[in-house]
């Protein structure tokens, strides 16, 4: 059955459109704005035979020109942004680890100054961790009836441990040793996924400490994956971590992909890239995200060669490939329900990963799929991809949609890559939970989109800046209403202030997605994770 599926995919319509901004000249970008020259005639555009015939004389447009211009700028500032990020994170950690300015002075006096030179230390945080340093999971109200009329599903985890205590026999006064369970905790799957997506930005030691010691789950592993298309010989560009609720006989396993790093211009360039590749039955899929997961060839005629079922021979301990390695990790937990999540670019990878499992006929893993939750996810494919997920991925999860896809306000990232038909037909698919205002949410039907879908509609300009002001005020005073857990520091407020310059950037912060899950008036998922 699997061979027939793959063979059928090979014989279906194929195509590709690869835009290589590094080869584009300024004159090329300007000429894209003139409706004369076919898009496929440019030297920096590589189109398959099928795509070239389909597009014909279709010229470039403003979306293509803007995308290429943005990518050229991002490439130009790659190294300055990277060094700026290193400096900013060093300074923030230096202040935080020494307990502020007064702490620095006191530690100098005591000769105990902490200098955060090790970026892989368990107490080192990225800018994301500095914006939102929360690590505790928020328990959901314990319900005696988890399978009620609302369709809540209880999944038990071993957050409950047992201790030896003395139980007194009232009749004879004797003391008997007995196992007494600790307090049981219950978490929504949305709470677990949004927090896992947030801490995925941190280093391995940090994540391991949070998972094992704060959440009381079991840390399976942190992985840095090889992308053969980056640079001259490849690079480690994709990160993810895996956890289960207990060390043995796990009942659920969570895969969380790292998202777009704020100071990594290569990540941002990937998010906005308009390039796509036809993968047969999967439809047209974003090339950059496919490469991050393990694409082997930009082959638009043989989907099995582009993304083969079996891992390439080069994929090993030194150069692990994301899709194949994570697939092996999930196979090692045969009784565990599978949850996949990610924020930003991580959300894109989380959306494509189960689709690839379906494409390769991995029925065992798909049959255990419980949820795919993404936060601030960019577009990853066309209508055919969305339909493939609806027919092949969702039924495996036993639901109409294993989602949802969560979007907060005018977050810029869910609005890229730009929808530029017929050159690039990127669409969102599946259920979307859209949060506006003070985390008031609404559900957008399958295939629906959020306001200002391509971000540059002048109709929404006043609203976007108004929301940026509102978010800054809310960030400063939300804790007065909701408690100290929602108090924001200076770093978070400064980040929100960026929205006054570029509205939508500050709305991409994982902080607002965590707040939306915890305070939102629309349930993100009808599922609960409860203590064993």
XYZ file of C-alpha atoms in Angstrom:
532
model
C 0.000 0.000 0.000
C 2.864 2.368 0.891
C 4.629 1.715 -2.429
C 1.421 2.380 -4.355
C 0.950 5.628 -2.457
C 4.459 6.826 -3.248
C 4.265 5.703 -6.881
C 0.953 7.545 -7.236
C 2.536 10.666 -5.810
C 5.347 10.446 -8.363
C 2.890 10.323 -11.225
C 0.804 13.271 -10.059
C 1.331 16.866 -11.204
C 4.810 18.053 -10.307
C 6.472 21.420 -10.318
C 8.806 23.772 -8.533
C 9.655 27.426 -8.284
C 12.962 28.193 -6.557
C 13.815 31.845 -5.981
C 17.491 32.419 -5.193
C 17.762 35.987 -3.828
C 21.559 35.852 -3.652
C 21.596 35.825 -7.468
C 19.155 38.715 -7.870
C 20.395 42.176 -8.870
C 18.839 45.509 -7.997
C 17.730 45.926 -11.613
C 15.968 42.550 -11.370
C 14.032 43.613 -8.271
C 12.953 46.857 -9.934
C 11.945 45.146 -13.168
C 9.653 42.783 -11.231
C 7.403 45.781 -10.663
C 6.926 46.271 -14.400
C 4.308 43.898 -15.912
C 6.425 42.878 -18.866
C 8.975 40.123 -18.287
C 7.869 36.555 -17.406
C 8.893 35.536 -13.901
C 10.487 32.320 -15.191
C 12.901 34.248 -17.460
C 14.945 35.682 -14.584
C 18.333 34.101 -13.865
C 17.611 33.988 -10.125
C 14.378 32.029 -10.651
C 14.505 28.278 -11.256
C 11.268 26.722 -12.484
C 10.493 23.141 -13.385
C 9.207 22.331 -16.861
C 5.661 21.869 -15.574
C 5.738 25.189 -13.716
C 7.280 27.091 -16.620
C 4.542 25.829 -18.924
C 1.834 26.619 -16.385
C 3.013 30.153 -15.656
C 3.787 30.940 -19.278
C 4.184 34.698 -19.638
C 3.081 35.460 -16.071
C 5.168 38.457 -14.897
C 6.523 39.065 -11.433
C 4.572 41.315 -9.093
C 5.015 43.462 -5.985
C 4.936 40.446 -3.625
C 7.865 38.777 -5.404
C 9.815 42.041 -5.614
C 9.200 42.816 -1.943
C 10.160 39.308 -0.856
C 13.442 39.358 -2.788
C 14.250 42.847 -1.470
C 13.597 41.738 2.116
C 15.809 38.682 1.676
C 18.624 40.793 0.219
C 18.457 43.124 3.219
C 18.364 40.223 5.674
C 21.413 38.664 4.028
C 23.288 41.978 4.218
C 22.693 42.354 7.957
C 23.203 38.683 8.854
C 26.538 39.079 10.650
C 25.799 42.440 12.321
C 22.517 41.013 13.640
C 24.210 37.846 14.843
C 26.917 39.722 16.763
C 24.324 42.136 18.115
C 22.312 39.179 19.390
C 25.341 37.677 21.112
C 26.138 41.020 22.759
C 22.552 41.692 23.861
C 22.067 38.203 25.309
C 25.433 38.383 27.100
C 24.514 41.720 28.659
C 21.032 40.587 29.714
C 22.355 37.370 31.256
C 25.191 39.271 32.941
C 22.679 41.571 34.649
C 20.209 38.777 35.464
C 22.747 36.309 36.896
C 24.221 39.020 39.114
C 20.749 40.119 40.327
C 20.758 43.544 38.713
C 23.022 46.583 38.733
C 23.336 46.680 42.519
C 24.095 42.964 42.491
C 26.905 43.525 39.994
C 28.475 46.154 42.255
C 28.094 43.900 45.314
C 29.542 40.868 43.513
C 32.518 42.903 42.298
C 33.153 43.925 45.910
C 32.903 40.260 47.002
C 34.970 39.021 44.022
C 32.044 36.787 43.033
C 31.032 38.404 39.779
C 29.219 35.989 37.444
C 30.277 36.271 33.790
C 28.004 34.256 31.462
C 30.556 33.013 28.956
C 28.957 29.578 28.573
C 25.880 29.919 26.344
C 25.123 26.224 26.924
C 24.775 26.566 30.703
C 21.467 25.661 32.341
C 21.005 29.216 33.657
C 21.732 30.967 30.345
C 18.644 32.331 28.567
C 18.086 33.565 25.032
C 16.303 36.838 24.337
C 13.043 34.819 24.214
C 13.679 33.545 27.732
C 14.471 37.073 28.863
C 11.216 38.408 27.434
C 9.258 35.682 29.211
C 11.061 33.770 31.933
C 8.084 31.710 33.100
C 8.805 27.997 33.306
C 6.029 26.542 35.495
C 3.060 24.795 33.935
C -0.300 26.157 35.008
C -2.547 23.318 36.236
C -6.065 23.096 34.872
C -8.992 22.718 37.279
C -9.276 19.062 38.244
C -12.451 17.627 36.794
C -13.896 14.325 38.024
C -15.493 13.829 34.626
C -12.946 14.444 31.864
C -15.034 12.809 29.174
C -18.044 15.081 29.457
C -20.398 16.585 26.936
C -17.678 18.998 25.794
C -15.610 16.103 24.459
C -12.701 16.499 26.878
C -10.122 13.743 26.688
C -8.032 12.720 29.655
C -4.467 11.542 29.084
C -2.657 10.420 32.207
C 0.940 11.333 32.928
C 3.228 10.427 35.784
C 3.537 13.845 37.341
C 2.461 12.068 40.489
C 5.251 10.416 42.474
C 4.983 8.313 45.601
C 6.716 8.745 48.938
C 7.087 6.521 51.967
C 5.015 7.835 54.870
C 3.907 6.453 58.197
C 0.226 5.540 58.291
C -1.097 5.230 61.861
C -3.472 2.375 62.672
C -6.067 4.062 64.956
C -7.065 0.856 66.751
C -3.651 -0.245 68.022
C -1.542 2.868 67.483
C 0.976 1.064 65.259
C 2.749 2.802 62.383
C 2.780 1.148 58.946
C 4.918 2.319 56.046
C 2.893 2.933 52.913
C 3.166 4.591 49.534
C 1.275 7.882 49.574
C 0.746 9.672 46.258
C 1.567 13.322 45.931
C -1.047 15.810 44.733
C -2.201 15.019 41.218
C -1.921 17.732 38.585
C -3.930 18.189 35.428
C -2.789 20.254 32.450
C -4.459 21.122 29.190
C -2.623 19.925 26.107
C -2.579 23.557 24.967
C -0.700 24.519 28.145
C 1.875 21.783 27.617
C 2.383 22.573 23.925
C 2.642 26.359 24.212
C 5.170 26.092 27.039
C 7.144 23.411 25.194
C 7.181 25.630 22.094
C 8.447 28.536 24.213
C 11.327 26.748 25.944
C 12.408 25.120 22.659
C 14.358 28.324 21.982
C 16.725 27.589 24.863
C 19.824 25.394 25.090
C 19.808 21.697 25.962
C 20.796 22.081 29.632
C 18.105 24.699 30.233
C 15.380 22.603 28.596
C 16.456 19.448 30.414
C 16.337 21.194 33.771
C 12.833 22.578 33.136
C 11.438 19.281 31.842
C 12.939 17.047 34.540
C 12.989 19.256 37.609
C 10.161 21.756 37.166
C 7.618 19.888 35.077
C 8.554 16.461 36.518
C 8.356 14.930 33.034
C 11.066 12.870 31.346
C 13.560 14.560 29.017
C 14.246 12.237 26.066
C 16.683 14.336 24.085
C 17.705 17.591 22.465
C 18.633 17.425 18.799
C 20.463 19.728 16.400
C 19.828 18.672 12.803
C 21.823 18.958 9.606
C 20.655 20.982 6.607
C 22.733 20.079 3.539
C 21.614 23.178 1.629
C 23.042 25.813 3.977
C 26.424 27.314 3.118
C 28.909 25.362 1.034
C 28.660 22.035 2.824
C 25.669 22.196 5.141
C 25.064 23.341 8.701
C 23.143 22.543 11.878
C 20.116 24.809 11.551
C 17.134 22.893 12.937
C 16.628 22.190 16.640
C 13.990 20.210 18.483
C 13.547 18.405 21.770
C 11.469 15.420 22.801
C 9.937 14.611 26.176
C 7.606 12.022 27.651
C 5.618 12.052 30.858
C 7.697 9.250 32.376
C 10.889 7.346 31.705
C 9.341 3.988 30.812
C 6.101 2.871 29.185
C 5.249 6.463 28.282
C 1.634 7.312 27.557
C 2.455 10.412 25.514
C 5.494 11.840 23.741
C 5.914 15.506 22.793
C 8.041 16.761 19.881
C 8.734 20.505 20.043
C 10.532 22.348 17.242
C 12.551 25.514 17.834
C 11.178 28.592 16.101
C 12.578 31.670 14.389
C 15.396 33.122 16.461
C 15.024 36.931 16.702
C 18.632 37.689 15.726
C 18.997 34.968 13.069
C 18.354 36.656 9.731
C 18.604 33.308 7.954
C 15.535 32.087 9.855
C 13.604 35.231 8.926
C 14.657 34.854 5.297
C 13.340 31.285 5.308
C 9.994 32.455 6.709
C 9.367 34.952 3.912
C 10.804 32.888 1.028
C 8.291 32.259 -1.773
C 10.031 29.119 -3.101
C 8.016 25.918 -3.277
C 8.380 22.338 -4.468
C 5.697 19.961 -5.697
C 5.668 16.734 -3.687
C 2.994 14.842 -5.558
C 0.013 14.082 -3.348
C 1.249 16.548 -0.725
C 0.857 19.449 -3.121
C 3.170 22.455 -3.250
C 5.217 22.832 -0.052
C 7.570 25.570 1.117
C 11.122 24.585 0.102
C 12.887 26.233 3.051
C 10.865 24.315 5.611
C 11.320 21.067 3.687
C 15.080 21.598 3.720
C 15.022 22.169 7.473
C 13.291 18.796 7.919
C 15.581 16.872 5.576
C 14.806 17.447 1.895
C 17.439 15.633 -0.175
C 16.971 16.991 -3.695
C 15.061 19.881 -5.276
C 13.513 17.301 -7.616
C 10.070 18.186 -8.963
C 9.698 15.016 -11.041
C 10.327 12.329 -8.441
C 8.913 13.051 -4.983
C 10.452 9.840 -3.704
C 13.909 11.110 -4.637
C 13.251 14.588 -3.249
C 12.152 13.272 0.130
C 12.785 9.496 0.220
C 11.127 7.195 2.718
C 14.421 5.804 3.977
C 17.046 7.967 5.635
C 19.988 8.954 3.415
C 23.271 7.149 4.059
C 24.884 10.429 5.122
C 22.400 10.799 7.997
C 24.156 9.556 11.098
C 25.348 10.659 14.504
C 27.479 13.425 13.008
C 24.861 14.730 10.572
C 21.395 13.711 11.835
C 18.455 14.732 9.647
C 15.370 16.047 11.434
C 12.535 14.024 9.907
C 14.304 10.663 9.981
C 15.805 11.041 13.454
C 12.552 12.177 15.059
C 10.678 9.393 13.275
C 13.072 6.881 14.889
C 12.598 8.491 18.299
C 8.807 8.166 18.001
C 9.154 4.526 16.936
C 11.039 3.916 20.196
C 7.871 4.836 22.137
C 5.331 2.445 20.568
C 2.613 2.922 23.195
C 2.761 6.708 23.466
C 0.296 9.126 21.916
C 2.131 11.710 19.816
C 1.903 15.486 20.294
C 3.756 17.849 17.927
C 4.196 21.563 18.524
C 6.234 24.633 17.668
C 6.171 28.425 17.553
C 6.979 30.491 14.458
C 9.285 28.534 12.125
C 8.933 25.675 14.622
C 5.196 25.736 13.983
C 5.826 25.356 10.246
C 7.988 22.285 10.855
C 5.386 20.898 13.258
C 2.729 21.226 10.540
C 4.790 19.536 7.813
C 6.280 16.728 9.933
C 3.064 14.657 10.306
C 2.236 15.311 6.636
C 5.526 13.651 5.686
C 4.659 10.725 7.955
C 1.388 10.363 6.050
C 3.172 10.744 2.718
C 5.482 7.841 3.620
C 2.660 5.712 4.984
C 3.890 5.696 8.601
C 0.560 4.375 9.834
C 1.830 3.252 13.228
C 3.037 6.699 14.281
C 0.124 8.505 12.648
C -2.311 6.165 14.365
C -0.984 7.452 17.677
C -1.142 11.133 16.732
C -3.056 13.045 19.395
C -2.492 16.708 18.560
C -0.578 19.143 16.362
C -0.585 22.598 17.962
C 1.213 25.490 16.287
C 1.637 29.077 17.471
C 2.405 32.012 15.167
C 2.996 29.588 12.288
C 3.874 30.881 8.792
C 2.141 29.447 5.729
C 3.658 26.176 4.574
C 1.787 25.028 1.468
C -1.050 25.460 -0.987
C -4.661 24.280 -1.019
C -3.580 20.782 -2.081
C -1.320 20.523 0.962
C -4.136 21.642 3.263
C -6.466 19.064 1.679
C -3.812 16.340 2.032
C -3.524 17.099 5.759
C -7.298 17.108 6.137
C -7.669 13.694 4.480
C -4.493 11.909 5.589
C -3.316 13.489 8.850
C -6.494 14.533 10.645
C -8.274 11.126 10.428
C -5.209 9.496 11.988
C -5.664 11.759 14.994
C -9.303 10.714 15.229
C -10.556 14.238 14.634
C -11.607 16.580 11.880
C -8.490 18.608 12.682
C -5.558 17.687 14.963
C -4.778 21.410 15.367
C -5.354 24.151 16.108
C -3.210 26.834 14.547
C -3.131 29.739 17.000
C -2.624 33.346 15.876
C -2.336 36.401 18.113
C -3.491 39.741 16.756
C -1.417 41.200 13.898
C 1.478 38.785 14.365
C 3.571 39.260 11.224
C 4.774 35.672 10.788
C 1.405 33.930 10.116
C 0.995 36.397 7.254
C 4.096 35.184 5.382
C 5.116 33.929 2.896
C 2.912 36.317 0.956
C 0.075 34.837 -1.022
C 1.061 35.790 -4.580
C -0.982 33.775 -7.112
C -0.345 32.317 -9.582
C 3.368 32.392 -8.739
C 2.966 31.232 -5.151
C -0.360 30.083 -3.738
C 0.463 29.786 -0.054
C -2.607 29.151 2.097
C -3.308 28.320 5.697
C -5.378 25.218 6.316
C -7.140 23.697 9.263
C -8.780 25.334 12.230
C -7.410 28.661 13.413
C -7.969 30.156 16.844
C -7.469 33.899 16.493
C -6.966 36.037 19.609
C -7.684 39.722 19.635
C -8.070 42.401 22.292
C -7.509 41.243 25.827
C -7.143 37.621 24.656
C -10.691 37.391 23.361
C -10.641 34.571 20.827
C -12.694 33.291 17.947
C -12.481 30.202 15.786
C -11.904 30.692 12.071
C -13.245 27.891 9.907
C -11.066 25.522 7.913
C -9.156 27.413 5.255
C -10.090 30.790 6.707
C -7.522 33.483 7.264
C -6.854 36.289 9.696
C -7.378 40.027 9.102
C -4.758 41.752 6.922
C -3.758 38.426 5.403
C -0.773 39.815 3.481
C 0.118 42.398 6.157
C 0.379 45.446 3.893
C -3.285 46.342 3.436
C -3.529 50.082 4.353
C -7.071 49.437 5.593
C -5.604 47.891 8.764
C -2.790 50.400 9.372
C -4.581 52.423 12.082
C -5.802 49.249 13.765
C -2.312 47.704 13.802
C -0.735 50.734 15.463
C -3.663 51.013 17.852
C -3.175 47.395 18.849
C 0.560 48.005 19.358
C -0.228 50.806 21.815
C -2.857 48.640 23.517
C -0.436 45.733 23.893
C 2.192 47.981 25.470
C -0.322 49.312 28.001
C -1.644 45.822 28.654
C 1.870 44.486 29.186
C 2.531 47.133 31.813
C -0.684 46.657 33.794
C -2.045 43.154 33.134
C -0.494 41.832 36.366
C -2.726 44.145 38.422
C -5.733 42.175 37.160
C -4.324 38.682 36.714
C -1.589 38.450 39.361
C 2.196 38.532 39.655
C 2.618 35.681 37.168
C 1.718 38.155 34.427
C 4.064 40.936 35.490
C 6.412 41.931 32.671
C 9.956 43.175 33.036
C 11.767 45.934 31.197
C 13.003 43.622 28.422
C 9.469 42.485 27.618
C 8.104 46.044 27.602
C 10.927 47.265 25.369
C 10.168 44.419 22.985
C 6.504 45.445 22.950
C 7.611 48.984 22.122
C 8.994 47.649 18.829
C 5.381 47.299 17.762
C 5.166 51.088 17.693
C 7.777 51.013 14.904
C 6.922 47.766 13.076
C 3.452 46.613 14.148
C 3.129 42.854 14.233
C 6.693 42.091 15.331
C 5.936 42.409 19.057
C 2.740 40.376 18.611
C 4.913 37.408 17.637
C 6.293 36.998 21.167
C 5.639 33.570 22.773
C 4.559 35.500 25.901
C 1.279 36.548 24.294
C 0.629 33.004 23.096
C 1.136 31.682 26.630
C -1.169 34.401 27.972
C -3.767 33.630 25.298
C -3.824 29.937 26.207
C -4.136 30.714 29.919
C -6.486 33.699 29.823
C -8.270 33.356 26.484
C -12.026 32.971 26.435
C -11.941 30.454 23.586
C -10.731 26.928 24.390
C -7.697 26.147 22.232
C -8.141 22.398 22.518
C -10.793 20.043 23.806
C -8.224 17.849 25.492
C -6.675 17.559 28.924
C -3.542 15.997 30.305
C -4.028 14.747 33.837
C -1.831 13.406 36.636
C -1.589 9.625 37.087
